[in-house]
XYZ file of C-alpha atoms in Angstrom:
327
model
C -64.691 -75.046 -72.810
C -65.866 -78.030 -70.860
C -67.892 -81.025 -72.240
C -68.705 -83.937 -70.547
C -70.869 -86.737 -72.322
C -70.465 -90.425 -72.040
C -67.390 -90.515 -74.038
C -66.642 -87.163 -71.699
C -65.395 -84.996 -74.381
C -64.462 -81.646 -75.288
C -64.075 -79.002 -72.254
C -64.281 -75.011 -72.973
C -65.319 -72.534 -71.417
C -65.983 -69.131 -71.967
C -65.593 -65.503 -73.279
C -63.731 -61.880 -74.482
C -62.120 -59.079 -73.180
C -60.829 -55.775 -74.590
C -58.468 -53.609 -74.053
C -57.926 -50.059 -73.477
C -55.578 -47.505 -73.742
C -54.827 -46.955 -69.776
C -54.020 -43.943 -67.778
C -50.045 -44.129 -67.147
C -49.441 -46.455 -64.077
C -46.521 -44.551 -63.143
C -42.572 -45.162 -63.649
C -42.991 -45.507 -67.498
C -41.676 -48.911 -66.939
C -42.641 -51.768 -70.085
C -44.951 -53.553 -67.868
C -47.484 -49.922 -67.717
C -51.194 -50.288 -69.447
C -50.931 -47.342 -71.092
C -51.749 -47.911 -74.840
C -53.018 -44.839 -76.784
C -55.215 -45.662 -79.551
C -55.941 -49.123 -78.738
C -58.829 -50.657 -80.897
C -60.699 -54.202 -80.077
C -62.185 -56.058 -82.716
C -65.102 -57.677 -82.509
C -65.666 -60.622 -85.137
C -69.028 -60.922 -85.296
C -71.994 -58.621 -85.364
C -73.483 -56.250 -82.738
C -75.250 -58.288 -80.031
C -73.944 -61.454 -79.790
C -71.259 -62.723 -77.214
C -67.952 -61.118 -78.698
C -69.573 -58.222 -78.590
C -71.226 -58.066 -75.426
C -67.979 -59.173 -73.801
C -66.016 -56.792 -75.777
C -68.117 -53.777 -74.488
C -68.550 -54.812 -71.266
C -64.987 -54.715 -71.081
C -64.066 -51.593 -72.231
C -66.670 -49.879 -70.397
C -65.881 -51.973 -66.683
C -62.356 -50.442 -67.786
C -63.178 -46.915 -68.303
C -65.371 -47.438 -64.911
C -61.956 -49.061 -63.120
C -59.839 -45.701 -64.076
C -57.949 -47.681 -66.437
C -58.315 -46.177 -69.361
C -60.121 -43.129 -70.540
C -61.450 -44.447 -74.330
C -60.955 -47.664 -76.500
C -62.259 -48.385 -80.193
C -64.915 -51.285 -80.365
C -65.563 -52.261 -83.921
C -67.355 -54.701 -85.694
C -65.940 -57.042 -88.411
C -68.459 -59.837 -89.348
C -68.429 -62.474 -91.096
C -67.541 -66.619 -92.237
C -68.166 -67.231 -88.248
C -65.356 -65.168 -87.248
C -62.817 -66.217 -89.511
C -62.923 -62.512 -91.569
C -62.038 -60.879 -88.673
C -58.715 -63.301 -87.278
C -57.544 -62.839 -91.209
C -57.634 -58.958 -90.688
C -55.846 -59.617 -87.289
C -52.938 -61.929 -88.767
C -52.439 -59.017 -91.311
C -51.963 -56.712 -89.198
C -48.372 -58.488 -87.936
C -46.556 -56.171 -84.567
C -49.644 -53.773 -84.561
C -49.841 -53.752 -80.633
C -52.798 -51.355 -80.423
C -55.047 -53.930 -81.905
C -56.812 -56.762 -80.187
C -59.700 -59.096 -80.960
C -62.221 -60.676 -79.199
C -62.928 -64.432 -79.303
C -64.095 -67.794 -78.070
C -64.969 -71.415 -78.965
C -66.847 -70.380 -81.865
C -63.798 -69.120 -83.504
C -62.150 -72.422 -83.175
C -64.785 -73.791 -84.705
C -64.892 -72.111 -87.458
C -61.311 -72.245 -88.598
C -61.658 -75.901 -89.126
C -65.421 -75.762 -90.680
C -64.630 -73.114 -93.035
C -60.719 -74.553 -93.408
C -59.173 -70.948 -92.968
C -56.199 -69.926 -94.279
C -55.467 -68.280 -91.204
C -55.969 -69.854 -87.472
C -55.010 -69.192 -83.747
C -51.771 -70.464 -83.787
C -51.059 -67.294 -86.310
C -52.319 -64.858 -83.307
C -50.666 -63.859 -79.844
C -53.074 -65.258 -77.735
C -53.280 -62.483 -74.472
C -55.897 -64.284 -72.096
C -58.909 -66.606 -71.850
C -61.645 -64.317 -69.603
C -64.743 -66.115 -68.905
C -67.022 -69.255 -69.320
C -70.563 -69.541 -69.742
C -73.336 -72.329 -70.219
C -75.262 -72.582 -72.847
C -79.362 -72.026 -73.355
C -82.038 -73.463 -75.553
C -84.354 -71.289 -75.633
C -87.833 -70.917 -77.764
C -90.301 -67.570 -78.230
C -92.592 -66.838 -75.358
C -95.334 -68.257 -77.608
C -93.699 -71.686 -78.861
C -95.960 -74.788 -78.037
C -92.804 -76.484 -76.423
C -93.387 -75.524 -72.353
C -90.452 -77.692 -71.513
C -87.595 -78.983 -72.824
C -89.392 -83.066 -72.696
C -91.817 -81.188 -74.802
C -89.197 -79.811 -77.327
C -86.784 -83.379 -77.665
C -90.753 -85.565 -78.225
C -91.445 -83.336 -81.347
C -87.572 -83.154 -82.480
C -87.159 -86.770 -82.235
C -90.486 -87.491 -84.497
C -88.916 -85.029 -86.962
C -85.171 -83.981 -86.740
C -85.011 -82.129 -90.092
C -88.404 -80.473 -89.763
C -87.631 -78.926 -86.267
C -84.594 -76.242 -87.632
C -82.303 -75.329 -84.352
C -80.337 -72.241 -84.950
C -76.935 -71.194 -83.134
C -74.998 -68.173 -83.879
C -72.057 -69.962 -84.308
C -70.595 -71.836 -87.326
C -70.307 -75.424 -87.648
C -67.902 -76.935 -84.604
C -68.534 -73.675 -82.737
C -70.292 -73.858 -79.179
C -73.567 -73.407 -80.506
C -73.464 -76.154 -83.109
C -72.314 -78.600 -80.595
C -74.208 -78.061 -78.040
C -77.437 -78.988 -79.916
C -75.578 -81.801 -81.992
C -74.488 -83.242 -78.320
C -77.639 -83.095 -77.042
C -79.291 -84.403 -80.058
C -76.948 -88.126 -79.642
C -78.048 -87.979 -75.799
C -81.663 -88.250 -76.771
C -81.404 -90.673 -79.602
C -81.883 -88.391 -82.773
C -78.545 -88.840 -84.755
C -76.698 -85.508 -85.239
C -76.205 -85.772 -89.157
C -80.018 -85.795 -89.177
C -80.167 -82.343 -87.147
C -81.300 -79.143 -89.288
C -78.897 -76.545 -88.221
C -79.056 -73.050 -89.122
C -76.288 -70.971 -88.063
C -76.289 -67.332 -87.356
C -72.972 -64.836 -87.559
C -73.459 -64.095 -83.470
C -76.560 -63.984 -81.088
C -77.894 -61.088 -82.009
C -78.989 -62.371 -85.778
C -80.269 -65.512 -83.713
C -82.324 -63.784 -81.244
C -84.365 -62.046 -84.445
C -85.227 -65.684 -86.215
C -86.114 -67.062 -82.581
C -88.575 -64.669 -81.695
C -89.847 -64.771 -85.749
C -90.278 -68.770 -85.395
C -87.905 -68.911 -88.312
C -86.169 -71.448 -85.814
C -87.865 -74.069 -83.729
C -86.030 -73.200 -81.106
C -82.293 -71.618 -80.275
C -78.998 -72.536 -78.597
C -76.774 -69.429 -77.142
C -74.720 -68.192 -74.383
C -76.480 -67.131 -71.437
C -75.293 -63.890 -70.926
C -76.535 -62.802 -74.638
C -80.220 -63.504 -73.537
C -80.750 -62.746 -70.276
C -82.463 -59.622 -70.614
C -85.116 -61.261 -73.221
C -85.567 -64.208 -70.543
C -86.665 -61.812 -67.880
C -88.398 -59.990 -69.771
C -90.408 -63.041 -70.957
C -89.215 -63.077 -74.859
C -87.862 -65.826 -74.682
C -88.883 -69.083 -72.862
C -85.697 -70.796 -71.236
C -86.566 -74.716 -71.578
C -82.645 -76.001 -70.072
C -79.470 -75.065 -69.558
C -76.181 -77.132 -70.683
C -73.969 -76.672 -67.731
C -73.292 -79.054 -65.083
C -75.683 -76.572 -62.362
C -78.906 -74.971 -62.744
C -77.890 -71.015 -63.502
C -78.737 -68.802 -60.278
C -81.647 -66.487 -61.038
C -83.180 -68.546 -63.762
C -86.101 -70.956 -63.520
C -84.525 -74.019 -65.728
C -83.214 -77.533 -65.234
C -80.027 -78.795 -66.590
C -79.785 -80.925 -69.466
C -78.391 -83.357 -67.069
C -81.000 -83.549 -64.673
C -83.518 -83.816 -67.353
C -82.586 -87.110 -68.675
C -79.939 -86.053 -71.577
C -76.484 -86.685 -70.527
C -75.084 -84.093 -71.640
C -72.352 -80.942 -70.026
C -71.138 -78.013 -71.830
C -69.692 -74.455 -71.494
C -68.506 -72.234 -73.569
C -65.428 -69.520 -73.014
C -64.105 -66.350 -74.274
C -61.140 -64.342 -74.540
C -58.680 -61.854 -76.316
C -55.992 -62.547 -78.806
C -53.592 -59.793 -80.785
C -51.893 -59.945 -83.749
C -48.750 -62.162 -84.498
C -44.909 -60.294 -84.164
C -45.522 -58.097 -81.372
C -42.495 -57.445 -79.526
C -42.165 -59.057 -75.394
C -42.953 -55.215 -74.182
C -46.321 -54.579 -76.075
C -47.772 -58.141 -75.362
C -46.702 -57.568 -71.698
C -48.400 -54.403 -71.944
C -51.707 -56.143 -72.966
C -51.301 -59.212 -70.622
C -50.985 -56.264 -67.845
C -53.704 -54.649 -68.724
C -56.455 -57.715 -68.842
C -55.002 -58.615 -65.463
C -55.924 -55.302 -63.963
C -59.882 -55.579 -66.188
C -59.887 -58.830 -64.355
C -58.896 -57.897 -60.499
C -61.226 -54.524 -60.911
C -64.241 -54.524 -58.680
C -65.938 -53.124 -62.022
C -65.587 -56.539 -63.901
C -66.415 -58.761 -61.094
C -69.576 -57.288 -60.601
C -70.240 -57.691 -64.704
C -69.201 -61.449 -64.134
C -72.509 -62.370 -61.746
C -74.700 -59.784 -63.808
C -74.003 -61.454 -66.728
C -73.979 -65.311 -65.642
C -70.412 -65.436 -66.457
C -68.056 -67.941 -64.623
C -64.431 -66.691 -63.887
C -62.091 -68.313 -66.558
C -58.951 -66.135 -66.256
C -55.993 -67.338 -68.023
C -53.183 -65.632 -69.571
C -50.144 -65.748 -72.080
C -48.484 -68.650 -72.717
C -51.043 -70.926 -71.247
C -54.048 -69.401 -72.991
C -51.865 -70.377 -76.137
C -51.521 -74.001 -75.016
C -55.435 -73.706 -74.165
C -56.361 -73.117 -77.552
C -54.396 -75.799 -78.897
C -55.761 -78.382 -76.901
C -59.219 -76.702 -78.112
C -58.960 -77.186 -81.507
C -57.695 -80.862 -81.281
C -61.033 -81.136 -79.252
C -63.596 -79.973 -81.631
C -61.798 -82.046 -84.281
C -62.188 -85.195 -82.444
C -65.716 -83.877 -81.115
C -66.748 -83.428 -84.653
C -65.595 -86.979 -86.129
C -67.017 -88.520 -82.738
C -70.563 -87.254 -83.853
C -69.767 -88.237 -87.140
C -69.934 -84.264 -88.491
């Protein structure tokens, strides 16, 4: 993840993977792909960015010849937090994996977990995105000037919703950009949402004045001209899409959100291997590429031991992030 603001903090970036049982490499050595039975969680519900990512995944590897099936299943709930406690409990189970990101993070320190990251195997970081604030196609805010006028008038009466949980990427974004224009973030009306696809439903209803989500999660309903795209978050204007930057807007304000795929704790060296190996060849495919510029995704690969030190250095960030806005 990747934040820069005046006090330039926080940096993330972006999204999830999956894994599949693979078609033998050859030489039955412990660094093959081949994991029968293989099943990917995904810790929020159908639609939003785990899950997109997720299924993306397993399909680019089915496409690549890796693998010829893999389980995705969704396990809702507490901002992702339900789903990592069902991970961590299922200690040396190598045929499981979970999908994740910044809003995970988040969430273990919002809703104090019992169980965090450091209690997973963490297999590889995958992607980054930017962010979006977006409003229904027939919203009286036409840009996002129009949107921050009426917000700062009345924070609490203008609800933003994110489908992240508090310290996630879509409750900082919003809260970030909320101190850049003057509107103090404890005054903000946040509503969040278990994923992007409950979000996109109470955008388009005007349940929410307006929404703040991964890129990749709305595209489709931007082009199709659902949804009105007011600004993006990230540090460049989003190829394809007819919005400024927060940045160049006025609102000093940079953010990106990532992704990626964790296992359970106690696996042994040759089943981790196995699922480091297999991301690696998701990520050189020609399949996932392609599903990287269709989907506004940015390249984030990291793996193994420095994904771990990643997401320690991420969850130090969102705690200082959070008492820095005063959340």
């Amino acid at each position: 993840m990747r934040l820069r603001t005046p006090l330039a903090l926080l940096g993330a970036a972006v999204l999830v993977l999956v894994g599949p049982p693979l078609l033998d490499t050859g030489g039955g050595t412990g660094t093959g792909t081949q994991i029968p039975g293989l099943r990917l969680m995904v810790p929020n519900t159908p639609g939003g960015g785990y899950d997109i990512t997720a299924r993306t995944a397993a399909k680019d590897a089915e496409d690549a010849g890796l693998t010829h099936s893999i389980e995705v299943f969704n396990l809702p709930g507490a901002g992702g937090t339900v789903g990592l406690s069902r991970l961590v409990g299922e200690h040396g189970n190598g045929r499981l994996a979970m999908s994740m990101g910044l809003g995970v993070v988040g969430a273990v320190r919002s809703n104090h977990a019992p169980r965090t990251l450091a209690d997973t195997t963490p297999i590889a970081r995958l992607t980054e995105e930017q962010d979006v604030v977006v409003v229904a196609k027939d919203s009286p805010y036409r840009t996002i000037g129009d949107l921050v006028g009426a917000w700062r008038k009345d924070p609490g009466g203008l609800p933003v919703g994110g489908g992240s949980s508090p310290g996630g990427p879509d409750h900082l974004a919003p809260m970030l950009m909320a101190r850049a224009a003057g509107i103090a973030p404890k005054r903000v009306n946040y509503v969040p949402f278990d994923g992007g696809g409950e979000l996109l439903a109470s955008i388009l209803g005007n349940k929410v004045a307006f929404g703040v989500s991964g890129v990749g999660e709305y595209l489709d309903q931007i082009r199709a001209g659902e949804l009105r795209l007011l600004a993006v978050t990230g540090p460049q204007r989003v190829a394809g899409l007819d919005a400024p930057t927060l940045k160049e807007s006025g609102y000093d304000v940079e953010f990106t959100n990532w992704r990626g795929i964790v296992a359970p704790p106690g696996l042994s060296d040759t089943e981790r291997d196995k699922l480091v190996r297999l991301v690696e060849e998701l990520h050189d495919s020609p399949e996932w590429q392609k599903s990287l510029e269709r989907n506004g995704w940015d390249d984030a690969f990291l793996t193994g031991e420095r994904f771990g030190a990643f997401l320690d250095a991420q969850d130090q960030r969102v705690v200082s992030v959070l008492k820095e806005l005063g959340l």
